Coordinates of C-alpha atoms in Angstrom, one line a residue:
M21 CA 24.0 20.9 13.5
S22 CA 26.1 19.3 16.2
D23 CA 22.9 18.8 18.3
L24 CA 21.5 16.6 15.6
R25 CA 24.7 14.6 15.4
E26 CA 24.6 14.1 19.2
R27 CA 21.0 13.0 19.1
A28 CA 21.8 10.5 16.4
L29 CA 24.4 8.9 18.6
E30 CA 22.0 8.8 21.5
L31 CA 19.3 7.2 19.4
D32 CA 21.7 4.6 18.1
S33 CA 22.7 3.8 21.6
A34 CA 19.1 3.2 22.5
D35 CA 18.2 1.3 19.3
Q36 CA 16.8 -2.2 20.0
L37 CA 17.9 -3.4 16.6
A38 CA 21.5 -2.0 16.8
G39 CA 23.0 -5.5 17.1
V40 CA 21.5 -6.7 13.9
R41 CA 23.7 -4.6 11.6
G42 CA 26.6 -7.1 11.9
A43 CA 24.4 -9.7 10.1
F44 CA 24.9 -7.7 6.9
V45 CA 27.9 -6.9 4.7
L46 CA 27.8 -3.2 4.0
D47 CA 30.4 -1.7 1.6
T48 CA 28.6 1.1 -0.1
V49 CA 31.3 3.6 -0.9
S50 CA 33.0 3.6 -4.3
D51 CA 36.8 4.1 -4.5
H52 CA 36.4 7.7 -5.7
A53 CA 33.8 8.7 -3.1
A54 CA 34.4 12.0 -1.4
D55 CA 32.9 10.9 1.9
A56 CA 34.9 8.2 3.7
A57 CA 31.7 6.9 5.4
G58 CA 29.0 5.6 3.0
V59 CA 25.3 5.4 3.6
Y60 CA 23.2 3.0 1.7
L61 CA 19.6 4.3 1.2
D62 CA 18.6 2.2 -1.7
G63 CA 17.5 -1.0 0.0
N64 CA 14.0 -0.4 -1.4
S65 CA 15.5 -1.2 -4.8
L66 CA 18.1 -3.8 -3.7
G67 CA 18.7 -4.9 -0.2
A68 CA 22.2 -5.3 1.3
L69 CA 24.0 -8.7 1.4
P70 CA 23.3 -10.7 4.5
A71 CA 26.6 -12.0 5.9
N72 CA 25.6 -15.6 5.9
V73 CA 24.5 -15.8 2.3
P74 CA 27.9 -16.2 0.5
G75 CA 28.8 -19.3 2.6
R76 CA 25.3 -20.8 2.0
V77 CA 25.5 -20.3 -1.7
E78 CA 29.0 -21.8 -1.8
D79 CA 27.6 -24.9 -0.1
V80 CA 24.7 -25.1 -2.5
V81 CA 27.1 -24.9 -5.5
R82 CA 30.0 -27.0 -4.3
R83 CA 28.3 -29.7 -2.2
Q84 CA 24.7 -29.9 -3.1
W85 CA 25.1 -29.3 -6.8
G86 CA 28.8 -30.3 -7.2
E87 CA 28.7 -33.5 -5.1
L88 CA 25.2 -34.6 -4.6
R89 CA 24.0 -33.4 -8.0
I90 CA 20.5 -34.6 -8.8
R91 CA 20.1 -36.3 -5.4
S92 CA 19.8 -32.8 -3.9
W93 CA 16.2 -32.5 -5.2
T94 CA 15.3 -34.9 -2.4
E95 CA 18.3 -35.0 0.0
S96 CA 18.9 -31.2 0.1
G97 CA 15.2 -30.3 0.0
W98 CA 15.3 -28.6 -3.4
W99 CA 11.9 -29.9 -4.4
T100 CA 10.1 -28.5 -1.4
A101 CA 11.9 -25.2 -1.3
P102 CA 9.1 -23.0 -2.9
E103 CA 6.7 -23.9 -0.2
R104 CA 9.2 -24.1 2.6
I105 CA 10.5 -20.6 1.9
G106 CA 7.0 -19.4 1.4
D107 CA 6.3 -20.4 5.0
L108 CA 9.3 -18.3 6.1
I109 CA 7.8 -15.2 4.3
A110 CA 4.3 -15.9 5.6
P111 CA 4.6 -14.5 9.1
L112 CA 6.3 -11.4 7.7
V113 CA 3.2 -10.5 5.8
G114 CA 0.7 -11.8 8.3
A115 CA -0.2 -15.1 6.7
A116 CA -0.6 -18.6 8.1
A117 CA 1.6 -21.4 6.6
G118 CA 0.5 -23.1 3.4
Q119 CA -0.6 -20.0 1.5
I120 CA 2.6 -18.7 -0.1
V121 CA 4.7 -20.2 -2.8
V122 CA 8.0 -18.8 -3.9
G123 CA 9.1 -18.7 -7.5
D124 CA 9.1 -16.8 -10.8
S125 CA 9.3 -13.0 -11.0
T126 CA 6.9 -10.5 -9.6
S127 CA 5.7 -9.8 -13.1
V128 CA 4.8 -13.4 -13.7
N129 CA 3.1 -13.7 -10.3
V130 CA 1.1 -10.5 -11.0
F131 CA -0.1 -12.1 -14.2
K132 CA -1.0 -15.4 -12.5
A133 CA -2.8 -13.6 -9.7
L134 CA -4.8 -11.1 -11.8
V135 CA -6.0 -13.7 -14.3
G136 CA -6.8 -16.1 -11.4
A137 CA -8.7 -13.3 -9.7
V138 CA -10.9 -12.7 -12.7
R139 CA -11.6 -16.4 -12.9
L140 CA -12.5 -16.5 -9.2
A141 CA -14.8 -13.5 -9.6
G142 CA -17.0 -15.5 -12.1
A143 CA -19.2 -14.7 -15.0
G144 CA -20.8 -11.3 -15.5
R145 CA -17.8 -9.3 -14.2
D146 CA -15.6 -7.9 -16.9
E147 CA -13.7 -5.0 -15.4
I148 CA -10.3 -4.7 -13.8
L149 CA -9.5 -1.7 -11.6
V150 CA -5.8 -0.8 -11.4
D151 CA -3.9 1.6 -9.2
A152 CA -3.4 4.7 -11.5
A153 CA 0.1 5.3 -10.0
T154 CA 1.2 1.7 -10.1
F155 CA 4.7 0.6 -11.2
P156 CA 4.4 0.5 -15.0
T157 CA 4.8 -3.3 -15.4
D158 CA 1.7 -3.9 -13.3
G159 CA -0.2 -1.8 -15.7
Y160 CA 1.2 -3.6 -18.7
I161 CA 0.3 -6.9 -17.3
A162 CA -3.2 -5.8 -16.3
A163 CA -3.8 -4.8 -19.9
S164 CA -2.6 -8.1 -21.2
A165 CA -4.7 -10.0 -18.6
A166 CA -7.7 -8.0 -19.6
R167 CA -7.3 -8.9 -23.3
M168 CA -6.9 -12.6 -22.3
T169 CA -10.1 -12.6 -20.1
G170 CA -12.3 -10.3 -22.1
C171 CA -12.2 -7.5 -19.5
E172 CA -11.7 -3.8 -19.6
V173 CA -9.1 -2.0 -17.5
R174 CA -9.8 1.2 -15.6
A175 CA -7.1 3.1 -13.8
V176 CA -8.1 4.8 -10.6
Q177 CA -6.4 6.4 -7.6
P178 CA -6.4 4.0 -4.7
G179 CA -8.5 6.4 -2.6
E180 CA -11.1 6.4 -5.3
V181 CA -11.5 2.6 -5.4
P182 CA -14.6 2.4 -3.1
D183 CA -16.6 4.8 -5.3
A184 CA -15.3 3.2 -8.5
L185 CA -16.4 -0.4 -7.6
N186 CA -19.5 -1.7 -9.3
S187 CA -21.2 -4.9 -10.3
R188 CA -18.9 -5.3 -13.3
T189 CA -15.7 -5.2 -11.2
A190 CA -13.9 -8.6 -11.2
A191 CA -10.5 -7.7 -9.7
V192 CA -8.7 -4.8 -8.2
L193 CA -4.9 -4.5 -8.4
L194 CA -3.3 -2.2 -5.8
N195 CA 0.1 -1.4 -4.4
H196 CA 0.5 -1.4 -0.7
V197 CA 3.1 1.3 -0.9
D198 CA 3.5 3.6 -3.8
Y199 CA 7.0 3.0 -5.3
R200 CA 7.6 6.6 -6.3
S201 CA 6.2 8.6 -3.4
G202 CA 6.4 6.1 -0.5
R203 CA 2.7 6.6 0.3
L204 CA 1.2 3.7 2.3
H205 CA -2.3 2.8 1.2
D206 CA -5.2 1.6 3.3
L207 CA -5.0 -2.1 2.8
P208 CA -7.6 -3.1 5.4
G209 CA -10.2 -0.5 4.3
L210 CA -9.7 -1.0 0.5
T211 CA -9.8 -4.8 0.9
A212 CA -13.0 -4.6 2.8
A213 CA -14.5 -2.4 0.1
V214 CA -13.5 -4.8 -2.7
R215 CA -14.9 -7.7 -0.8
A216 CA -18.2 -6.0 -0.2
A217 CA -18.5 -5.3 -3.9
G218 CA -18.1 -9.0 -4.7
A219 CA -14.7 -8.4 -6.4
V220 CA -11.3 -10.0 -5.8
S221 CA -8.4 -8.1 -4.3
V222 CA -4.8 -8.4 -5.6
W223 CA -2.1 -6.6 -3.6
D224 CA 1.4 -5.8 -4.7
L225 CA 3.6 -5.9 -1.6
C226 CA 7.0 -5.2 -3.1
H227 CA 7.6 -2.0 -1.1
S228 CA 6.0 -3.2 2.2
A229 CA 7.0 -6.8 2.9
G230 CA 9.8 -6.8 5.4
A231 CA 9.4 -3.1 6.3
L232 CA 6.0 -3.0 7.9
P233 CA 3.0 -5.1 9.1
V234 CA 0.8 -6.3 6.3
G235 CA -1.9 -8.6 7.8
L236 CA -3.0 -10.5 4.8
D237 CA -5.1 -13.1 6.7
A238 CA -6.4 -10.6 9.3
H239 CA -7.7 -8.2 6.7
G240 CA -9.2 -10.8 4.3
V241 CA -6.9 -10.2 1.3
D242 CA -7.6 -12.6 -1.5
L243 CA -4.4 -12.7 -3.5
A244 CA -1.0 -11.0 -3.2
V245 CA 2.4 -10.9 -4.8
G246 CA 5.8 -9.5 -3.9
C247 CA 9.5 -9.4 -4.7
T248 CA 12.2 -10.5 -2.2
Y249 CA 15.2 -8.5 -3.3
K250 CA 14.2 -5.2 -1.5
F251 CA 13.5 -5.3 2.2
L252 CA 13.8 -9.1 2.3
N253 CA 17.4 -8.9 1.0
G254 CA 17.2 -11.9 -1.2
G255 CA 19.7 -10.7 -3.8
P256 CA 19.4 -9.4 -7.4
G257 CA 16.7 -11.1 -9.3
S258 CA 15.7 -13.3 -6.3
P259 CA 12.4 -15.1 -6.9
A260 CA 9.1 -13.5 -6.0
Y261 CA 6.1 -15.0 -4.3
L262 CA 2.4 -15.6 -4.7
Y263 CA -0.1 -15.6 -1.8
V264 CA -3.4 -17.4 -2.4
A265 CA -5.7 -17.3 0.6
E266 CA -6.6 -20.8 1.8
R267 CA -10.3 -20.2 1.1
H268 CA -9.6 -19.7 -2.6
Q269 CA -7.0 -22.4 -3.2
A270 CA -9.3 -25.1 -4.4
A271 CA -10.8 -22.8 -7.0
F272 CA -7.7 -20.9 -8.0
D273 CA -7.2 -21.4 -11.7
S274 CA -3.7 -20.3 -12.7
P275 CA -3.2 -19.2 -16.3
L276 CA 0.2 -20.8 -16.3
P277 CA -0.2 -24.5 -15.4
G278 CA 3.0 -26.4 -15.4
W279 CA 4.4 -29.7 -14.5
N280 CA 5.6 -28.4 -11.1
S281 CA 2.0 -27.5 -10.1
H282 CA 0.5 -30.8 -11.4
A283 CA -1.0 -33.2 -8.8
E284 CA 1.3 -35.9 -10.2
P285 CA 4.4 -33.9 -11.5
F286 CA 6.3 -37.0 -12.4
G287 CA 3.4 -38.8 -13.9
M288 CA 3.9 -37.0 -17.2
R289 CA 0.2 -37.2 -18.0
P290 CA -1.1 -35.2 -21.0
E291 CA -4.1 -34.0 -19.0
Y292 CA -3.5 -31.3 -16.4
E293 CA -4.7 -31.7 -12.9
A294 CA -3.8 -29.0 -10.4
A295 CA -2.2 -29.9 -7.1
D296 CA -3.8 -29.0 -3.8
G297 CA -2.8 -25.9 -1.8
A298 CA -0.2 -23.3 -2.5
V299 CA 1.6 -25.7 -4.8
R300 CA -0.8 -24.9 -7.7
G301 CA 0.9 -21.5 -7.9
R302 CA 4.1 -23.1 -9.2
V303 CA 4.9 -23.4 -12.9
G304 CA 8.2 -24.8 -13.9
T305 CA 11.5 -25.9 -12.4
P306 CA 12.5 -23.5 -9.5
D307 CA 15.6 -21.3 -9.6
I308 CA 17.4 -23.2 -6.9
L309 CA 20.5 -21.0 -6.5
S310 CA 18.6 -17.8 -6.0
M311 CA 15.9 -19.5 -4.0
L312 CA 18.4 -20.9 -1.4
A313 CA 20.2 -17.6 -1.2
L314 CA 16.9 -16.1 -0.3
E315 CA 16.3 -18.8 2.3
A316 CA 19.6 -17.9 4.0
A317 CA 18.8 -14.2 3.8
L318 CA 15.5 -14.8 5.7
E319 CA 17.3 -16.3 8.6
V320 CA 17.8 -12.9 10.2
W321 CA 14.0 -12.8 10.9
Q322 CA 14.5 -15.9 13.2
R323 CA 16.5 -13.8 15.6
P324 CA 14.8 -13.1 18.9
D325 CA 15.6 -9.4 18.6
V326 CA 14.0 -9.0 15.2
S327 CA 10.2 -8.6 14.6
V328 CA 8.1 -6.9 12.0
G329 CA 6.7 -4.6 14.7
G330 CA 10.2 -3.6 15.9
V331 CA 11.3 -3.0 12.3
R332 CA 8.3 -0.8 11.7
A333 CA 8.9 1.3 14.8
K334 CA 12.5 1.9 13.9
S335 CA 11.5 2.7 10.3
L336 CA 9.2 5.5 11.4
A337 CA 11.8 6.8 13.8
L338 CA 14.4 6.8 11.1
T339 CA 12.2 8.6 8.5
D340 CA 11.0 11.1 11.1
F341 CA 14.6 11.9 12.0
F342 CA 15.7 12.2 8.4
L343 CA 12.9 14.7 7.7
E344 CA 13.9 16.7 10.8
C345 CA 17.5 16.7 9.6
V346 CA 16.5 17.8 6.1
A347 CA 14.4 20.6 7.5
A348 CA 17.4 21.7 9.6
Y349 CA 20.1 21.4 7.0
V350 CA 18.7 21.9 3.5
P351 CA 18.3 25.4 2.3
E352 CA 14.6 26.5 2.4
G353 CA 12.6 25.9 -0.8
R354 CA 15.3 23.6 -2.3
V355 CA 13.3 20.4 -1.9
E356 CA 9.7 19.4 -1.4
V357 CA 8.7 16.4 0.7
V358 CA 6.5 14.1 -1.4
T359 CA 6.0 11.3 1.1
P360 CA 3.1 11.8 3.5
L361 CA 4.1 13.0 7.0
A362 CA 1.4 10.9 8.8
H363 CA 2.7 7.6 10.0
A364 CA -0.4 5.8 8.9
E365 CA 0.2 6.9 5.3
R366 CA 4.0 6.4 5.1
G367 CA 6.0 3.4 3.9
S368 CA 9.7 3.0 4.6
Q369 CA 11.0 5.5 2.2
I370 CA 11.2 9.3 1.8
A371 CA 10.7 11.0 -1.6
L372 CA 11.9 14.5 -2.1
R373 CA 11.0 16.6 -5.2
C374 CA 14.0 18.5 -6.6
A375 CA 14.2 20.3 -10.0
D376 CA 17.7 18.9 -10.7
A377 CA 17.2 15.6 -9.0
G378 CA 19.1 13.5 -11.5
E379 CA 22.3 15.6 -11.1
V380 CA 21.9 15.8 -7.4
M381 CA 21.6 12.0 -7.0
G382 CA 24.6 11.5 -9.1
R383 CA 26.6 13.8 -6.8
L384 CA 25.2 12.1 -3.7
I385 CA 26.3 8.7 -4.9
A386 CA 29.7 10.0 -5.7
A387 CA 29.9 11.3 -2.1
G388 CA 28.9 7.8 -0.8
V389 CA 25.2 8.4 -0.1
V390 CA 23.4 5.9 -2.3
G391 CA 19.7 6.6 -3.0
D392 CA 18.0 6.7 -6.4
F393 CA 16.4 9.0 -8.9
R394 CA 12.9 8.6 -10.4
A395 CA 12.1 10.8 -13.4
P396 CA 11.5 13.6 -13.7
D397 CA 12.3 15.1 -10.4
V398 CA 12.2 12.7 -7.4
L399 CA 15.0 11.8 -5.0
R400 CA 14.1 8.5 -3.4
F401 CA 15.6 7.3 -0.2
G402 CA 14.8 3.8 1.3
F403 CA 15.2 3.2 5.0
T404 CA 16.0 -0.4 5.9
P405 CA 16.0 -0.6 9.7
L406 CA 17.9 -3.9 10.0
Y407 CA 21.1 -2.3 8.9
L408 CA 20.7 1.5 9.0
G409 CA 21.3 3.7 12.1
F410 CA 20.4 7.2 13.0
A411 CA 24.0 8.5 12.5
D412 CA 23.7 7.2 8.9
V413 CA 20.5 9.2 8.5
E414 CA 22.0 12.4 9.9
R415 CA 25.1 12.0 7.7
A416 CA 23.0 11.5 4.5
A417 CA 20.9 14.7 5.2
R418 CA 24.1 16.6 5.9
V419 CA 25.7 15.5 2.6
L420 CA 22.5 16.3 0.7
A421 CA 22.4 19.8 2.2
E422 CA 26.1 20.4 1.2
I423 CA 25.3 19.4 -2.4
L424 CA 22.1 21.4 -2.6
R425 CA 23.9 24.5 -1.5

């Protein structure tokens, strides 16, 4: 056991991202926690607070809103925030500028993207394929979008998509990383298969953006959506984003046209005319407070020592080390690893199956190790390389083992 602790310290000393941790505020231990040193492993649900965000939000509230008031729409850049912040997210998901707009929730953007995808696919295509293991809301929205567009929904496992595609398929909604198991799906291969079948791809990036390379432009993705409060650390309920590939923007027909996406938003014309570019993904007035908190949170990605490739490398190293520690510490047969071991199939989380997972997670949190539980039997641990170290990982596995004994 001491050997793993010593290795953790050595790995932390060699970590290229070690200096980034100070950019975050981490206070994860409750007052009644048994372990004086807390470990936060739930950044795949809600990322930690970036240290610069409170001051930025105070400025937005006190000066921009409190003093400038309505002038801030122009003088403080409020009006252009959805596209400006979209351009900050773009390089993190492998997209050129001008293709991402920030705003609304992930659910709303899934709806916009999926209906827009069916309309892009054109007449004669009346089927939507959906990831059978998707986050439930994506499935609910797919069913609603199908009713609205006269389509049928068919749930398939991502690996079965190439064989399931046919001349009726209009759109395919897939998760880049499975929210429950942490499995990373083959975005390049599946996107190519969808494109070859004449259908439109829609990718949910909630569990991959900010944790690993995505390559939207390079792999020919048509549409994508994602949240910003997980690995992008935008804060609870921070706005989501919509990616529309440049080649589709002129034909993208959003099912939620609003005054913010109008070609003349202040013309107040009764007839709708969509704006050019990513702007047509907007709907109504942006949530400025959350949006500008997100903008501040994204500044960490401007540091010269932070890159998506570096974050991915550390993520794999952290998850490898956690699995090694679990194998060494946890009693044999007590847990089952659900997440794939192969790097090419692993996101930035580890899921362990455990019969009494709900009770175990409750005890872990009480001991200062914060992960989460997914019914009926999954312990889920998210690894956020910007603020986690190897000593954190070793400590979490050690506490888990003590509880499981």
